[in-house]
DNA sequence: CTGAAAGCGCTTACAG
DNA sequence: CTGAAAGCGCTTACAG
């Protein structure tokens, strides 16, 4: 069954009066062909409505222009906002994006990256914090190096251990802002509900927090849970009702908004008023942070823009050394923080 | 550069002592080969760690096992929760998913579907309400019919005008539940902030609402806005402060949670207390509905499960007539609704 | 049911 | 820079 109507590269070659090889170079390669001929071929292709067959390209050894996007969990607003930015930019550039979930485990992350490589996607964006585990990061680096060797373009969002192009959230300084804010309000006994400590996002934010409170005599109590709303609930319970009950905290920091929202929920459950009895702060400023009860004070991280930056990075040809796009943060003070009572 | 290490189908054919053709039939087709041989080939393939080259398959005329998922906006929790269900099930079935955004316009929707078809994805899931516009729906039907002819599998979520496999949210009855709930509380003047009226989701929910209040003498005031948080804000403003100010409403329904959350935000802004001065209800029960201020009464629609159902549908071979999976809803009564004052 | 062969639409050495 | 040719790894009529 001939697919009439869909012009192939031979058709444009013929129409342009050049060989298949030249047409191919005009459309993909770019090098090894005179600019005039290339321009002519492209014009003809345009007129004919030529659309390259991606499977043929993939088979012939080339890479497919698809962008592989790896997130931990697309239902998490942090990642869905990044994904939105990636897809928006990709669509503008006529690239399609294939999405995979790593489900918050390093093994799955690696497996998904390899699945993406097998499909010969031309570029890969890995969103989400890296792991402190050197063995895992080294395997990831190796996989991506091989990918780069084959002409693939990779970029990461939010991890700085890998030697490749990266979009860096302002985690450390965001932590500083949050710490300084609480210290300035007068808080001296602060609880932190952290995600897994091997995530560099968690480590960076905690380090920032410590720096932000360094001038005041603040006691920090850190518990580590899942990096989710449920983790926030569990952490809050432990801090106000568990073994740390005696600490008499006046503020709790959730290391992302999902956790902070879980914390708010648990405190409400227990009849603890925010910010009267306890202040609460988050990180990220996901869309709903302004709408929860009370409205959440948080350090805004520009997820959507980070997704767009990542696409811009992989669209640029590779260079010798890894490029980095640093983004900024903004402390958004809302209703969930206030000076401690008394 | 020989890709050593990655066994090809010829390699498994050789190892299994059969022809390439038979090996191919064993791995993909299924028909035209004896069960014993097929089983043997598959075992050998397994041992060799054979992974089919999707591009070769796509080129050879077959379809690629990738699932194309079309949403309006991945940053919207309604769609990200559906996407999460789709990706979860797809990963379990070893399928990858390619995602595209339709940005809430019919033209873009059609364009994205065609882009997906050009890539020869084996299946397409379209999430999101259909349009009342018969011309658009007819074009969509034509595109999907052609796709089905080529062996593709398609399913829609949340639109029932198209003659293909569908997962149907319980929009009408959810509307009934919401209407009945408000009527039972004693509300008689109810405002509705609707999304675009040409969306069948909107039409279905409004029809349900009308049915739910039919027994009481309720006056419904409907305004139509964008199907987003901002739309909710605009609608609330119009209902309490604009030309409808005199209506003296005692409750406002947002036709999805995003709108309802926008409504809550606007009312808070204006110093109108919920539920004391005005009750508010939403639809969907997105993850944050329980955490907004006040916690939102809403009709729960199982987005994640709907995504999984859609994958189950497209995994099943095509049948003569379109199949339908109906899902249910659950009215979740929280703090945003109460009897009207006075 | 099974096999030999053509063909899917490109890219990329290899010559010129 | 340009072209003829081989090859990427599969699927699918076409015979048997």
XYZ file of C-alpha atoms (C1' of nucleotides) in Angstrom:
716
model
C 0.000 0.000 0.000
C 1.766 3.065 -1.288
C 1.468 5.991 1.056
C 0.533 8.460 -1.615
C 0.367 12.062 -0.589
C 3.239 11.883 1.868
C 6.269 13.048 -0.100
C 9.537 11.330 0.667
C 12.994 12.715 0.553
C 13.541 11.245 -2.930
C 10.563 13.234 -4.095
C 11.996 16.498 -2.931
C 15.421 15.508 -4.313
C 13.864 14.895 -7.683
C 11.826 18.088 -7.578
C 14.921 20.030 -6.599
C 17.066 18.369 -9.217
C 19.667 16.999 -6.827
C 20.656 13.579 -5.556
C 19.088 11.887 -2.593
C 22.345 12.308 -0.714
C 22.418 16.049 -1.257
C 18.812 16.374 -0.242
C 19.571 14.477 2.919
C 22.479 16.741 3.728
C 20.364 19.789 3.076
C 17.648 18.639 5.427
C 19.650 17.186 8.280
C 23.382 17.491 8.187
C 24.029 21.033 7.168
C 27.692 20.435 6.497
C 29.126 19.103 3.272
C 26.816 21.005 1.049
C 26.810 24.423 -0.524
C 24.554 26.939 1.199
C 22.726 27.769 -2.019
C 21.819 24.201 -2.836
C 20.799 23.587 0.751
C 18.527 26.603 0.744
C 16.987 25.585 -2.540
C 16.299 22.049 -1.366
C 14.743 23.307 1.811
C 12.488 25.639 -0.107
C 11.322 22.802 -2.341
C 10.780 20.588 0.689
C 8.711 23.320 2.235
C 6.576 23.675 -0.864
C 5.991 19.947 -1.104
C 5.054 19.777 2.554
C 7.800 17.277 3.182
C 7.876 15.748 6.649
C 10.855 13.514 7.384
C 10.057 9.982 8.429
C 11.530 9.770 11.883
C 11.690 6.022 11.890
C 13.747 5.972 8.748
C 16.064 8.467 10.327
C 16.342 6.503 13.500
C 17.023 3.313 11.591
C 19.631 4.842 9.349
C 21.706 5.646 12.348
C 20.673 9.161 12.960
C 18.993 10.266 16.109
C 15.354 11.190 16.261
C 14.470 14.781 17.195
C 12.280 13.605 20.056
C 13.094 14.903 23.512
C 13.023 12.351 26.279
C 11.925 13.880 29.570
C 12.478 12.008 32.786
C 10.617 13.113 35.897
C 10.053 11.357 39.160
C 6.288 11.638 39.190
C 4.247 13.686 36.749
C 1.377 14.051 39.199
C 3.650 16.111 41.445
C 3.143 19.806 40.637
C 6.863 20.466 40.825
C 7.402 18.125 37.910
C 4.238 18.892 36.014
C 5.172 22.564 35.938
C 8.637 21.711 34.658
C 7.069 19.390 32.092
C 4.746 22.138 31.001
C 7.694 24.409 30.286
C 9.527 21.658 28.428
C 6.547 20.764 26.273
C 5.757 24.379 25.532
C 9.261 25.091 24.253
C 9.536 21.750 22.489
C 6.313 22.310 20.597
C 7.501 25.719 19.492
C 10.596 24.034 18.104
C 8.579 21.316 16.462
C 9.964 18.633 18.732
C 7.898 15.988 20.379
C 8.522 14.917 23.916
C 8.431 11.485 25.351
C 7.928 11.293 29.064
C 8.993 8.714 31.607
C 8.663 8.429 35.354
C 11.546 7.424 37.602
C 9.312 6.938 40.624
C 11.899 8.387 42.965
C 14.341 5.501 42.885
C 17.830 5.567 41.363
C 17.457 2.114 39.820
C 14.309 3.059 38.006
C 15.883 6.314 36.942
C 18.750 4.531 35.286
C 16.454 1.991 33.677
C 14.290 4.728 32.201
C 17.282 6.580 30.818
C 18.447 3.409 29.135
C 15.001 2.839 27.683
C 15.158 6.349 26.272
C 18.573 5.673 24.752
C 17.335 2.495 23.118
C 14.714 4.529 21.363
C 17.421 6.778 19.998
C 15.860 9.979 21.149
C 18.088 12.842 20.156
C 17.995 14.506 23.523
C 17.283 13.768 27.127
C 16.272 16.039 29.935
C 16.486 14.657 33.429
C 14.482 16.622 35.930
C 14.780 16.081 39.597
C 17.397 15.969 42.204
C 20.491 13.869 41.907
C 21.645 11.315 44.422
C 24.605 11.461 46.716
C 25.315 7.820 45.854
C 28.542 8.056 43.791
C 28.074 4.657 42.223
C 24.703 5.596 40.792
C 25.827 9.001 39.625
C 28.798 7.419 37.966
C 26.659 4.935 36.076
C 24.426 7.765 34.991
C 27.416 9.782 33.861
C 28.707 6.832 31.859
C 25.374 6.280 30.171
C 25.065 9.931 29.256
C 28.669 10.125 28.042
C 28.046 7.297 25.637
C 24.900 9.054 24.544
C 26.807 12.269 23.908
C 29.353 10.340 21.883
C 26.565 9.190 19.599
C 25.567 12.802 19.093
C 22.854 12.962 21.697
C 22.227 16.073 23.747
C 21.486 15.814 27.429
C 20.650 18.299 30.132
C 19.737 17.923 33.749
C 17.577 20.087 35.928
C 18.479 20.391 39.542
C 21.525 18.270 39.921
C 25.029 19.527 39.732
C 27.111 16.428 40.210
C 26.908 15.357 36.609
C 29.359 16.877 34.130
C 26.740 17.907 31.599
C 24.609 20.892 30.720
C 22.455 21.820 33.653
C 19.735 24.150 34.808
C 20.348 24.915 38.417
C 17.656 25.945 40.846
C 18.725 28.409 43.461
C 18.344 25.893 46.266
C 21.127 27.026 48.504
C 20.249 30.692 48.501
C 16.556 29.876 48.750
C 17.443 28.037 51.941
C 19.338 31.053 53.162
C 16.314 33.272 52.531
C 13.998 30.957 54.390
C 16.361 30.605 57.325
C 16.974 34.331 57.528
C 13.256 35.048 57.344
C 12.474 32.792 60.281
C 15.433 33.989 62.302
C 14.433 37.600 61.707
C 10.937 36.852 62.920
C 12.489 35.641 66.136
C 12.271 31.893 65.792
C 14.965 30.025 67.692
C 13.744 26.450 67.725
C 12.964 25.342 64.187
C 11.979 21.930 62.908
C 12.814 20.764 59.401
C 10.932 18.041 57.596
C 13.380 16.984 54.934
C 13.147 14.614 52.008
C 15.693 11.804 51.654
C 19.059 13.187 52.713
C 20.855 11.651 49.747
C 19.067 14.012 47.382
C 21.257 16.972 46.568
C 18.209 19.241 46.528
C 17.613 18.359 50.145
C 21.251 18.753 51.091
C 21.497 22.133 49.358
C 18.380 23.527 50.956
C 19.398 22.392 54.415
C 22.864 23.850 53.999
C 21.270 27.121 52.956
C 18.949 27.051 55.939
C 21.871 26.608 58.297
C 23.643 29.494 56.706
C 20.574 31.674 56.923
C 20.205 31.153 60.650
C 23.894 31.229 61.410
C 23.847 34.665 63.004
C 21.122 33.799 65.464
C 21.321 31.071 68.048
C 18.892 28.752 66.417
C 18.434 25.098 67.181
C 17.527 23.004 64.132
C 15.764 19.655 64.452
C 15.758 17.688 61.213
C 13.682 14.641 60.386
C 13.841 12.925 57.014
C 10.795 11.508 55.225
C 9.479 10.918 51.750
C 9.596 14.046 49.608
C 5.783 14.201 49.386
C 2.668 15.447 51.165
C 2.509 12.197 53.113
C 6.118 12.670 54.126
C 5.183 16.096 55.435
C 2.387 14.640 57.501
C 4.627 11.988 58.987
C 7.345 14.512 59.710
C 5.000 16.970 61.389
C 3.606 14.206 63.543
C 7.053 13.191 64.633
C 8.100 16.739 65.393
C 5.129 17.832 67.454
C 3.917 14.577 68.846
C 6.754 12.087 68.734
C 10.131 11.891 70.354
C 10.835 15.538 69.602
C 7.751 16.737 71.377
C 9.780 18.320 74.139
C 11.660 20.602 71.783
C 8.927 23.152 71.829
C 9.376 24.240 68.245
C 8.003 27.561 67.019
C 8.390 26.934 63.300
C 8.573 24.034 60.859
C 10.132 24.118 57.430
C 8.988 21.642 54.775
C 11.725 21.155 52.217
C 9.232 21.407 49.402
C 5.693 22.716 49.169
C 4.153 19.269 48.996
C 5.668 18.515 52.383
C 4.711 21.906 53.762
C 1.125 21.349 52.696
C 1.176 17.973 54.422
C 2.531 19.686 57.505
C -0.290 22.246 57.442
C -2.792 19.453 57.114
C -1.412 17.515 60.057
C -1.226 20.577 62.270
C -4.821 21.456 61.467
C -5.743 17.911 62.343
C -4.091 18.302 65.705
C -5.691 21.653 66.381
C -2.411 23.519 66.218
C -2.927 26.955 64.720
C -0.692 28.345 61.977
C 0.948 30.807 62.297
C -0.256 31.552 65.853
C 1.150 28.435 67.481
C 3.621 27.450 64.825
C 4.949 29.006 61.600
C 5.292 26.902 58.458
C 7.408 27.503 55.335
C 7.843 25.585 52.111
C 9.959 25.621 48.958
C 8.989 25.905 45.263
C 5.801 27.954 45.205
C 3.735 25.462 43.305
C 0.518 26.919 41.950
C -1.621 26.060 44.942
C 0.707 27.430 47.592
C -1.247 30.677 47.555
C -4.557 28.898 48.055
C -3.915 26.550 50.939
C -4.965 27.383 54.470
C -3.222 29.489 55.560
C -1.556 30.759 52.405
C 1.946 29.331 52.397
C 5.110 31.339 52.821
C 7.574 29.752 50.451
C 10.718 30.237 48.384
C 9.681 30.434 44.768
C 11.604 28.303 42.292
C 10.741 28.980 38.616
C 9.851 25.477 37.496
C 8.186 26.357 34.208
C 11.097 28.531 33.152
C 13.557 25.865 34.213
C 11.864 23.487 31.802
C 12.206 26.031 29.035
C 15.849 26.665 29.832
C 16.543 22.953 29.634
C 15.075 22.785 26.146
C 17.136 25.779 25.105
C 20.259 24.004 26.346
C 19.696 20.782 24.447
C 18.808 22.684 21.315
C 22.169 24.360 21.320
C 24.972 22.253 19.802
C 27.245 20.529 22.262
C 30.309 22.365 23.444
C 33.474 21.158 25.070
C 32.510 21.967 28.563
C 29.218 21.684 30.292
C 27.095 24.808 30.350
C 25.065 25.901 33.267
C 22.002 28.095 33.576
C 21.514 29.393 37.074
C 18.073 30.558 38.052
C 17.047 32.698 40.945
C 14.512 32.369 43.713
C 12.138 34.697 45.486
C 10.911 34.492 49.017
C 7.139 34.838 48.975
C 5.894 35.788 52.399
C 2.279 34.868 52.951
C 0.145 34.034 55.946
C 1.810 30.925 57.318
C 4.684 32.677 59.053
C 4.660 35.154 61.944
C 6.768 35.919 64.996
C 6.625 33.218 67.665
C 4.224 33.766 70.519
C 5.406 35.037 73.823
C 30.048 1.325 13.545
C 28.512 -2.034 14.341
C 26.283 -1.895 17.361
C 27.696 -4.987 18.976
C 25.954 -6.271 22.018
C 22.469 -5.367 20.858
C 21.101 -8.543 19.334
C 18.882 -8.140 16.294
C 16.009 -10.217 15.206
C 18.254 -12.147 12.789
C 20.384 -13.107 15.729
C 17.511 -14.619 17.617
C 16.249 -16.280 14.424
C 19.618 -17.886 13.955
C 19.893 -18.921 17.579
C 16.421 -20.378 17.431
C 17.041 -22.142 14.144
C 14.218 -20.491 12.272
C 13.926 -17.941 9.481
C 13.843 -14.221 10.028
C 10.232 -14.217 8.900
C 9.206 -16.777 11.475
C 11.050 -14.947 14.188
C 9.264 -11.777 13.236
C 5.907 -13.503 13.384
C 6.749 -14.978 16.741
C 7.663 -11.616 18.193
C 5.024 -9.361 16.726
C 2.294 -10.917 14.650
C 1.212 -13.898 16.612
C -0.803 -15.349 13.758
C 0.561 -17.497 10.996
C 2.920 -19.438 13.177
C 2.678 -22.560 15.270
C 2.394 -21.913 18.979
C 5.356 -24.149 19.781
C 7.742 -22.386 17.445
C 6.513 -19.021 18.627
C 7.100 -19.954 22.249
C 10.545 -21.269 21.472
C 11.560 -18.132 19.606
C 10.298 -15.925 22.391
C 12.273 -17.913 24.926
C 15.449 -17.535 22.889
C 14.771 -13.840 22.427
C 14.371 -13.511 26.150
C 17.655 -15.290 26.810
C 19.503 -13.124 24.341
C 18.014 -9.982 25.810
C 16.549 -9.057 22.480
C 14.940 -5.614 22.276
C 13.137 -4.839 19.051
C 14.297 -1.767 17.202
C 11.229 0.424 17.146
C 12.428 2.514 14.273
C 12.877 -0.533 12.088
C 9.380 -1.593 12.992
C 7.962 1.795 12.261
C 9.759 1.958 8.939
C 8.710 -1.484 7.866
C 5.142 -0.400 8.000
C 4.248 -1.553 11.410
C 3.206 0.813 14.109
C 5.390 1.648 17.026
C 4.207 0.595 20.484
C 4.445 4.143 21.762
C 1.324 5.672 23.232
C 0.580 9.230 22.226
C -1.167 11.135 24.975
C -2.873 14.412 24.224
C -3.820 16.696 27.090
C -4.799 20.320 27.118
C -2.222 21.467 29.632
C 0.014 19.174 31.648
C 0.430 21.753 34.404
C -3.259 21.432 35.188
C -3.694 18.855 37.976
C -6.703 17.329 36.242
C -4.499 16.359 33.327
C -1.348 15.609 35.261
C -3.241 13.089 37.362
C -4.633 11.451 34.247
C -1.146 11.460 32.738
C 0.226 9.850 35.839
C -2.240 6.987 35.495
C -1.457 6.595 31.824
C 2.296 6.544 32.342
C 2.059 4.156 35.256
C 0.091 1.598 33.260
C 2.113 2.159 30.119
C 5.388 1.551 31.927
C 4.029 -1.654 33.382
C 3.250 -2.777 29.839
C 6.627 -1.690 28.594
C 5.179 1.064 26.461
C 6.575 4.522 26.261
C 4.344 7.542 26.139
C 4.723 10.628 24.097
C 2.886 13.636 25.367
C 1.475 16.655 23.584
C -0.476 19.693 24.680
C -3.553 20.942 22.848
C -3.630 24.214 24.757
C -7.413 24.212 24.935
C -8.097 24.997 21.304
C -9.683 22.646 18.761
C -7.273 23.636 16.011
C -4.252 22.849 18.081
C -5.853 19.613 19.205
C -6.275 18.439 15.649
C -2.771 19.535 14.705
C -1.282 17.593 17.590
C -3.223 14.469 16.723
C -1.919 14.670 13.186
C 1.614 15.116 14.437
C 1.147 11.972 16.519
C -0.138 10.063 13.482
C 2.852 11.134 11.421
C 5.079 9.560 13.995
C 3.208 6.292 13.579
C 2.505 5.834 17.219
C 0.511 2.675 17.688
C -2.048 4.222 19.954
C -3.463 7.544 20.906
C -5.250 8.646 24.028
C -7.040 11.961 23.914
C -7.818 13.334 27.321
C -10.067 16.255 27.836
C -13.498 17.339 26.927
C -14.786 17.286 23.398
C -16.245 20.226 21.572
C -19.805 20.813 20.549
C -18.513 22.064 17.192
C -19.639 19.309 14.795
C -17.183 20.294 12.127
C -14.234 19.844 14.438
C -15.507 16.610 15.910
C -16.073 15.291 12.432
C -12.535 16.085 11.365
C -11.255 14.397 14.478
C -13.404 11.363 13.791
C -12.096 11.173 10.236
C -8.480 11.385 11.375
C -8.982 8.683 13.971
C -10.882 6.452 11.555
C -7.983 6.540 9.149
C -5.681 5.778 12.045
C -7.791 2.785 13.034
C -7.697 1.548 9.456
C -3.919 1.478 9.652
C -4.171 -0.661 12.769
C -3.862 2.102 15.317
C -5.752 2.026 18.581
C -7.354 5.144 19.936
C -9.274 5.975 23.057
C -10.690 9.173 24.422
C -11.222 10.254 27.968
C -14.167 12.433 28.727
C -15.842 12.903 25.408
C -18.670 10.819 24.153
C -19.352 12.276 20.729
C -16.649 10.325 19.002
C -17.409 6.767 17.891
C -14.363 5.196 19.495
C -13.348 3.541 22.728
C -13.925 5.890 25.596
C -13.488 6.316 29.301
C -16.392 8.319 30.558
C -16.294 10.423 33.671
C -19.524 10.536 35.617
C -20.087 14.196 34.832
C -23.832 14.241 34.634
C -24.465 12.386 37.858
C -21.713 14.312 39.586
C -23.654 17.417 38.639
C -26.793 15.913 40.074
C -25.021 15.182 43.355
C -23.697 18.706 43.627
C -27.045 20.251 42.792
C -28.898 18.009 45.206
C -26.382 18.721 47.958
C -26.836 22.478 47.653
C -30.596 22.234 47.334
C -30.762 20.030 50.408
C -28.737 22.554 52.355
C -31.399 25.088 51.500
C -29.739 27.109 48.769
C -32.177 28.663 46.322
C -30.088 31.205 44.457
C -26.999 29.526 43.059
C -24.314 30.923 40.792
C -22.389 28.744 38.366
C -18.993 29.655 36.975
C -18.740 27.482 33.915
C -15.971 26.806 31.449
C -16.607 27.301 27.732
C -20.124 26.123 27.000
C -19.063 24.229 23.891
C -17.163 21.717 26.005
C -19.247 18.640 26.603
C -17.840 18.327 30.114
C -19.315 21.705 30.896
C -22.630 20.918 29.251
C -22.918 17.592 31.067
C -22.145 19.016 34.459
C -24.595 21.881 34.050
C -27.320 19.517 32.880
C -26.671 17.396 35.948
C -26.816 20.423 38.200
C -30.185 21.412 36.780
C -31.490 17.940 37.344
C -30.179 17.883 40.888
C -32.008 21.042 41.836
C -35.125 20.281 39.871
C -37.244 19.448 42.887
C -36.504 22.702 44.644
C -37.278 26.145 43.315
C -33.747 27.137 42.604
C -32.626 29.988 40.434
C -29.397 29.293 38.540
C -27.175 32.092 37.270
C -24.524 30.862 34.856
C -21.481 32.758 33.643
C -18.934 31.231 31.285
C -15.196 31.788 31.574
C -11.933 30.017 30.892
C -11.781 26.570 32.491
C -8.987 27.655 34.853
C -8.275 29.278 38.200
C -8.222 32.678 36.499
C -11.592 31.905 34.942
C -12.893 31.193 38.419
C -11.645 34.517 39.682
C -13.248 36.388 36.804
C -16.508 34.523 37.218
C -16.705 35.113 40.946
C -16.060 38.779 40.422
C -18.845 39.003 37.903
C -21.276 37.128 40.086
C -20.788 39.016 43.321
C -19.647 42.358 42.095
C -20.737 42.758 38.500
C -24.072 42.890 36.776
C -25.362 39.970 38.793
C -24.659 41.629 42.077
C -28.354 42.042 42.848
C -29.046 38.321 42.653
C -27.995 37.808 46.203
C -26.508 34.365 45.659
C -25.944 32.019 48.572
C -23.731 29.517 46.751
C -21.369 29.372 43.783
C -20.414 26.258 41.870
C -17.147 26.148 39.973
C -17.353 23.622 37.165
C -13.949 22.262 38.032
C -11.732 22.537 41.099
C -9.336 24.954 39.454
C -12.217 27.368 38.982
C -13.554 26.721 42.476
C -10.154 27.501 43.933
C -10.073 30.722 41.938
C -13.503 31.530 43.298
C -12.335 30.935 46.869
C -9.390 33.193 46.258
C -11.496 36.015 44.877
C -14.049 35.793 47.675
C -11.290 35.897 50.274
C -9.946 38.954 48.508
C -13.294 40.618 48.786
C -13.731 39.708 52.427
C -16.622 37.355 51.735
C -16.535 34.421 54.117
C -16.926 30.831 52.952
C -19.147 29.059 53.853
C -20.708 31.658 56.199
C -21.620 34.181 53.537
C -21.434 31.953 50.503
C -20.956 28.249 49.880
C -18.557 27.043 47.172
C -18.377 23.683 45.397
C -16.059 22.275 42.766
C -15.667 19.222 40.556
C -12.810 16.662 40.240
C -11.213 16.518 43.680
C -7.716 17.294 42.542
C -5.085 16.552 45.176
C -5.086 19.992 46.750
C -8.845 20.330 47.125
C -8.540 19.072 50.676
C -5.873 21.613 51.544
C -7.285 24.893 50.293
C -8.978 27.354 52.600
C -11.618 26.319 53.406
C -11.321 22.683 52.372
C -13.309 22.322 49.193
C -16.529 20.370 48.863
C -16.296 18.709 45.490
C -17.441 15.834 43.304
C -14.565 13.421 43.009
C -13.694 12.189 39.519
C -11.062 9.391 39.460
C -8.531 10.922 37.105
C -5.641 8.565 37.793
C -7.843 5.522 37.303
C -9.308 6.999 34.151
C -5.809 7.201 32.731
C -5.253 3.560 33.573
C -8.561 2.526 32.048
C -7.649 4.307 28.841
C -4.415 2.340 28.577
C -6.299 -0.888 29.207
C -8.659 -0.009 26.364
C -6.000 0.676 23.790
C -4.111 -2.452 24.791
C -7.099 -4.584 23.969
C -7.438 -5.422 20.265
C -9.961 -3.396 18.335
C -13.502 -4.643 18.166
C -16.338 -3.816 15.826
C -18.054 -1.394 18.057
C -16.652 1.187 20.370
C -16.248 0.135 23.974
C -16.954 2.328 26.878
C -15.733 2.340 30.446
C -17.955 4.308 32.740
C -16.509 5.524 35.972
C -18.281 6.768 39.040
C -18.045 9.853 41.171
C -18.234 10.598 44.851
C -19.444 13.745 46.498
C -16.849 14.805 49.034
C -18.369 17.191 51.521
C -15.803 19.366 53.218
C -15.828 22.783 54.808
C -16.775 25.040 51.912
C -20.493 24.312 51.971
C -23.081 24.984 54.667
C -26.713 26.052 54.857
C -27.310 29.628 53.747
C -27.514 32.239 56.484
C -30.811 33.559 57.685
C 2.811 -23.162 8.993
C 7.452 -21.684 6.957
C 11.002 -19.336 4.111
C 13.334 -16.241 0.552
C 13.013 -11.663 -0.966
C 11.600 -7.079 -1.529
C 10.950 -2.800 0.461
C 9.970 0.808 4.219
C 12.782 6.100 3.911
C 16.579 7.696 5.439
C 22.042 8.478 6.485
C 26.693 7.872 5.653
C 31.081 6.192 4.261
C 33.204 5.854 -0.264
C 34.578 7.777 -4.652
C 34.982 11.504 -7.616
C 30.740 20.051 -2.862
C 28.143 16.104 -5.172
C 26.488 11.416 -6.369
C 25.870 6.162 -6.514
C 25.401 2.538 -3.362
C 25.151 -0.003 0.748
C 22.914 -0.711 4.886
C 20.090 0.352 9.228
C 16.406 -3.872 11.371
C 12.215 -4.951 10.718
C 7.400 -6.536 8.295
C 4.780 -8.457 4.808
C 3.064 -10.064 0.527
C 4.406 -13.982 -2.322
C 5.410 -18.825 -2.953
C 5.580 -23.289 -1.283
